[in-house]
mmCIF file of C-alpha atoms in Angstrom:
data_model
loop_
_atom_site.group_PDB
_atom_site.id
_atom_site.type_symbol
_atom_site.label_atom_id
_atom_site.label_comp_id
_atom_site.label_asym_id
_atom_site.label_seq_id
_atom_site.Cartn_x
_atom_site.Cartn_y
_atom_site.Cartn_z
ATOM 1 C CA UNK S 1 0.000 0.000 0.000
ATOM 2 C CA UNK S 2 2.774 2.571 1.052
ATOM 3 C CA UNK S 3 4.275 1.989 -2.498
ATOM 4 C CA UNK S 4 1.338 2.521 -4.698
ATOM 5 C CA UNK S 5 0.813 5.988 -2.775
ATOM 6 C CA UNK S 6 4.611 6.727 -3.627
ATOM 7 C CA UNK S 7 4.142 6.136 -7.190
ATOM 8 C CA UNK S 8 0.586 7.712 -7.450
ATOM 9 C CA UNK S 9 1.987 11.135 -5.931
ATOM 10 C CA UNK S 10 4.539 11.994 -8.185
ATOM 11 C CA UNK S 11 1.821 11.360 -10.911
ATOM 12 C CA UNK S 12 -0.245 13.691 -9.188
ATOM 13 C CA UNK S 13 2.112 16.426 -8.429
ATOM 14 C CA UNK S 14 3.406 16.561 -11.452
ATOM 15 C CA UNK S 15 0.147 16.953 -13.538
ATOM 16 C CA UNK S 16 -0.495 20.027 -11.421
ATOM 17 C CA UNK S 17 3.230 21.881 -11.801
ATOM 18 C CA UNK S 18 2.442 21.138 -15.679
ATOM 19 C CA UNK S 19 -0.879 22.472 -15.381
ATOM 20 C CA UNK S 20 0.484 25.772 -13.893
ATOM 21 C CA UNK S 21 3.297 26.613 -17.128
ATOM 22 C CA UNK S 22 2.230 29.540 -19.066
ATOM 23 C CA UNK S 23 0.228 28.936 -22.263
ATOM 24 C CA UNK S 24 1.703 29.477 -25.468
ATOM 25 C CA UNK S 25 1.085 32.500 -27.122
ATOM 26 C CA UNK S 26 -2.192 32.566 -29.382
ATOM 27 C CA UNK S 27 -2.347 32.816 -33.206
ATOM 28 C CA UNK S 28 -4.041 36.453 -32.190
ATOM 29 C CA UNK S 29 -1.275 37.399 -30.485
ATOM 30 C CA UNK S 30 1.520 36.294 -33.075
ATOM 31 C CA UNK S 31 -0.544 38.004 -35.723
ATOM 32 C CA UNK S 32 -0.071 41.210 -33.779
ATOM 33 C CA UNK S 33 3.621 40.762 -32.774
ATOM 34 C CA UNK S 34 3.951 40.508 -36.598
ATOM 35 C CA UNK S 35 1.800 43.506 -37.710
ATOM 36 C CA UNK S 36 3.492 45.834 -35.126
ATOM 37 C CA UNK S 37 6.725 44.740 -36.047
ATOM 38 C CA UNK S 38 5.904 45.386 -39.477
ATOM 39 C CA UNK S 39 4.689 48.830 -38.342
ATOM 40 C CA UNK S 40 6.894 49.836 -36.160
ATOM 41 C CA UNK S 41 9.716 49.480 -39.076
ATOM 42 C CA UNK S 42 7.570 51.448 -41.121
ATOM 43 C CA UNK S 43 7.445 54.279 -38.681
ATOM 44 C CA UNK S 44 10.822 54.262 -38.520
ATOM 45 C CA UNK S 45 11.724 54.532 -41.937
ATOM 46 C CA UNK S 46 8.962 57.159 -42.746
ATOM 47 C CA UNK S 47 10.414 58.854 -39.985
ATOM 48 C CA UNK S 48 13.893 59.225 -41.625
ATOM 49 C CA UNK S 49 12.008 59.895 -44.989
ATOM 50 C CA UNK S 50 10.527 62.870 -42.759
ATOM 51 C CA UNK S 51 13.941 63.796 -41.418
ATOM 52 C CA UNK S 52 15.652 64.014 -44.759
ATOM 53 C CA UNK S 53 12.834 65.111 -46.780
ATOM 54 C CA UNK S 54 10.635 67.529 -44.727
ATOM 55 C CA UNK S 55 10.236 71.234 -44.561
ATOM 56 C CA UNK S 56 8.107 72.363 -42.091
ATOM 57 C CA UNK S 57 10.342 71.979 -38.817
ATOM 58 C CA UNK S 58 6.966 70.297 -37.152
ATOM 59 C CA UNK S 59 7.365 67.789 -39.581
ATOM 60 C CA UNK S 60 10.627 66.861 -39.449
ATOM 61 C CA UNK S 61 10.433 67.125 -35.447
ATOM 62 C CA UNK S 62 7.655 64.414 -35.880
ATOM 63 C CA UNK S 63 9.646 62.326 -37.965
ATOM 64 C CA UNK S 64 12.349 62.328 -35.353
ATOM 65 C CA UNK S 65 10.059 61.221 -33.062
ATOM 66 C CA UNK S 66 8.767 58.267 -34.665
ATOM 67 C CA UNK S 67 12.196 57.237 -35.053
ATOM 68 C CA UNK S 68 13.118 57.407 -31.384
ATOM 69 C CA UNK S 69 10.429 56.018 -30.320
ATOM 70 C CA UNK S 70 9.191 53.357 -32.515
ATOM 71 C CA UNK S 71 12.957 52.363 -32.790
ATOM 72 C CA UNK S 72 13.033 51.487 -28.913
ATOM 73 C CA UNK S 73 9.517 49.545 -29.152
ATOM 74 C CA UNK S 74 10.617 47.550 -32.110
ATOM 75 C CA UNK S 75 13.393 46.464 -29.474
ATOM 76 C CA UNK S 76 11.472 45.377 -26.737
ATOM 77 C CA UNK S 77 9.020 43.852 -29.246
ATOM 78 C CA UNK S 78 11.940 41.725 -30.672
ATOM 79 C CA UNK S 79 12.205 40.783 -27.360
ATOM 80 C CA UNK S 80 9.033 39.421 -26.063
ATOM 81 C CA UNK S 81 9.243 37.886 -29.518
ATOM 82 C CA UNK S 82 12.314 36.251 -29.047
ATOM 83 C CA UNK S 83 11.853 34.979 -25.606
ATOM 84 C CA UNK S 84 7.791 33.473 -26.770
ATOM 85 C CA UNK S 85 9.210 32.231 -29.905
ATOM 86 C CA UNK S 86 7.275 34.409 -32.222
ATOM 87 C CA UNK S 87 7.935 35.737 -35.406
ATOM 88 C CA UNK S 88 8.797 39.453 -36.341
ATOM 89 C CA UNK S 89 8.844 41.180 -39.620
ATOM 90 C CA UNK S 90 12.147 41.470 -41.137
ATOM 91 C CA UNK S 91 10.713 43.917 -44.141
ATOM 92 C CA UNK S 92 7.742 46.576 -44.344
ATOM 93 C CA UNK S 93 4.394 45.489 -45.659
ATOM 94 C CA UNK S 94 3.107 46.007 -49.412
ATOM 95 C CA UNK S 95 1.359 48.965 -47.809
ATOM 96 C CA UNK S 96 3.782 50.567 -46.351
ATOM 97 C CA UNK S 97 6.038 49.932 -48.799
ATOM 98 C CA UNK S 98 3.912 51.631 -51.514
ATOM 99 C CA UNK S 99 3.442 54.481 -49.127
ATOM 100 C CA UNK S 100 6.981 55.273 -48.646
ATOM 101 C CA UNK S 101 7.744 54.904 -52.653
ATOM 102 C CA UNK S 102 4.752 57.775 -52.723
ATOM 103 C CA UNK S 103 6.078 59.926 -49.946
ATOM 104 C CA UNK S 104 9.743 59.511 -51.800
ATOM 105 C CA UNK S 105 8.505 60.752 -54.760
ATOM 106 C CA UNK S 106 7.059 64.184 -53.102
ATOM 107 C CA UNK S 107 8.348 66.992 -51.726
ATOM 108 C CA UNK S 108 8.562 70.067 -50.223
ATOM 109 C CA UNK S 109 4.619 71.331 -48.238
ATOM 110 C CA UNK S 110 3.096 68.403 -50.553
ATOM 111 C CA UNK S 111 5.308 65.706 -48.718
ATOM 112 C CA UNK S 112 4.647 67.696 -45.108
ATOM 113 C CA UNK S 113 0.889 67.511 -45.711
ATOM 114 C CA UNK S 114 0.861 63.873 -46.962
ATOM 115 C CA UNK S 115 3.055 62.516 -44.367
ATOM 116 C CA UNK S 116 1.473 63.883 -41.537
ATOM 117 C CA UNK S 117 -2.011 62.762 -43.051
ATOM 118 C CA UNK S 118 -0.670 59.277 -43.551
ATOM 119 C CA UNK S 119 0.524 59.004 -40.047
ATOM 120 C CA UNK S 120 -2.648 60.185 -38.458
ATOM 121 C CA UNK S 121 -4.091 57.792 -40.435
ATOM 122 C CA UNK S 122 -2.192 55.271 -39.638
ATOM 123 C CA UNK S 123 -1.816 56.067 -35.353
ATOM 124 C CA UNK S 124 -5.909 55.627 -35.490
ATOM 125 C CA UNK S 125 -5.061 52.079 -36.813
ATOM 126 C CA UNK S 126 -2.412 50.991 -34.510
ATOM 127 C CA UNK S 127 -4.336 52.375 -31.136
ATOM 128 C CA UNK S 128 -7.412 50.557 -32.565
ATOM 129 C CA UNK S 129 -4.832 47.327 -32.779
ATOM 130 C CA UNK S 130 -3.356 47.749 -29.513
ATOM 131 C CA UNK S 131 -6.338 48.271 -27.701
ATOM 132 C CA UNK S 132 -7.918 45.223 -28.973
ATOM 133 C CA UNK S 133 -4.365 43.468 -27.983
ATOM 134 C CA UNK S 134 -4.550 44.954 -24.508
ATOM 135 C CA UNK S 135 -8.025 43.826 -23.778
ATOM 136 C CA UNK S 136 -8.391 40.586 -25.308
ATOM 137 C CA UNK S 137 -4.650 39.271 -26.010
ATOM 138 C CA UNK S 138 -3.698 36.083 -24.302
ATOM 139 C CA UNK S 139 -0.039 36.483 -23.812
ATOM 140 C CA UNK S 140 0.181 38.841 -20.722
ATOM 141 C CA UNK S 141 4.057 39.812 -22.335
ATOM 142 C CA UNK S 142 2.237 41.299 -25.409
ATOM 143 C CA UNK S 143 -1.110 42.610 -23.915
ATOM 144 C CA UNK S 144 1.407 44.123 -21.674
ATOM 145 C CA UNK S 145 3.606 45.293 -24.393
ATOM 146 C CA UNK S 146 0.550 47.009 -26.238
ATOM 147 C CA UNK S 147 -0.937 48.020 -22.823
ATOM 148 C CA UNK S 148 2.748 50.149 -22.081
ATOM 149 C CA UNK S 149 2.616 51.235 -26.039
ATOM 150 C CA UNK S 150 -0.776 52.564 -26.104
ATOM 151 C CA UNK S 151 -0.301 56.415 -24.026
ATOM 152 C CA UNK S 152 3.269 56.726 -26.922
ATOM 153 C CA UNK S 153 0.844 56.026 -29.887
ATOM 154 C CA UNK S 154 -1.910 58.210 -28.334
ATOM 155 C CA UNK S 155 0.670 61.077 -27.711
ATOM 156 C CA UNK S 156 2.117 60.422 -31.606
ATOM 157 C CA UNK S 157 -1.394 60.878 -32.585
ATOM 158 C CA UNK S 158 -2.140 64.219 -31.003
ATOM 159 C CA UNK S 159 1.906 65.342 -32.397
ATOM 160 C CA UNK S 160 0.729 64.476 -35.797
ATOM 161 C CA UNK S 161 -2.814 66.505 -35.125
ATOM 162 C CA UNK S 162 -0.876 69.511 -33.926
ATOM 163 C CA UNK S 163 1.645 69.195 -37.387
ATOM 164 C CA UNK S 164 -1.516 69.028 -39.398
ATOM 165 C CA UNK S 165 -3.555 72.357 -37.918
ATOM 166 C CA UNK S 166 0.068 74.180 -38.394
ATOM 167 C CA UNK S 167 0.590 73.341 -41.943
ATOM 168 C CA UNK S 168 -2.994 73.902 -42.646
ATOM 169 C CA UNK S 169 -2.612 77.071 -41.363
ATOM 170 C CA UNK S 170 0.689 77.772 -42.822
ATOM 171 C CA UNK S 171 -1.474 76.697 -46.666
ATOM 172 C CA UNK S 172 -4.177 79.496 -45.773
ATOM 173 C CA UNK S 173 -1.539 81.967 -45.397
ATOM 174 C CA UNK S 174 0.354 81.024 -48.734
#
């Protein structure tokens, strides 16, 4: 009798430490580390592209910005990543892509104005996508990550509105 109970308990104990180990991340939650990774490159290189190519010191400002701080998100998104086993983009998206060739293209209040539309645009997405990712992810290292991300994006947002009423203002004076 004493040896059954010593092979039962093991057997026992063991189903509940396996019980407790996180679950893997969700196919939710890998979509998101990849379209955010995918993102957050393409706010960094339209925020060069707004560096180099901008003329209204707002702009340009901005563009520095998204570089700083979508370059240290990407970061700690490669981490999480890393550590869960998840995939991150290693190029832009078609999208993006196409929207940077069109931006390239432009220049001088054309490029401000388009740029600055783009990436209000474009914040409106990404707090839509990390708000759903904060309240329904099922990694708590990503919800987390897009819970931290969130007030940055909703601060970019309200930059890029502030660019926009200056160079619309700056058009009505032309």
């Amino acid at each position: 009798m004493k040896i059954s109970s010593f092979l039962i308990a093991p057997l026992v104990c063991g189903s509940f430490v396996y019980a407790q180990k996180p679950q893997p991340s969700s196919s939710a939650d890998a979509t998101f580390v990849q379209h955010a990774s995918e993102g957050g490159m393409a706010e960094v290189q339209l925020g060069q592209l707004a560096q180099q190519k901008g003329t209204n010191p707002a702009v340009k400002n901005f563009g520095a910005r998204m570089v700083m701080d979508h370059s240290k998100g990407n970061d700690q998104l490669k981490a999480i990543a890393t550590q869960k086993g998840l995939a991150t983009a290693t190029a832009v998206n078609s999208k993006d892509q196409a929207l940077y060739n069109k931006l390239n293209s432009e220049s001088g209040s054309q490029f401000d104005m388009d740029y600055i539309n783009a990436m209000i645009a474009d914040h409106k997405e990404d707090i839509a996508e990390f708000e759903k990712e904060a309240n329904s992810g099922q990694d708590p290292d990503v919800k987390k990550f897009a819970m931290d991300t969130l007030p940055t994006l909703r601060e970019h947002l309200k930059m890029a509105e502030t660019a926009q009423m200056e160079l619309q203002r700056g058009r009505k004076g032309e």
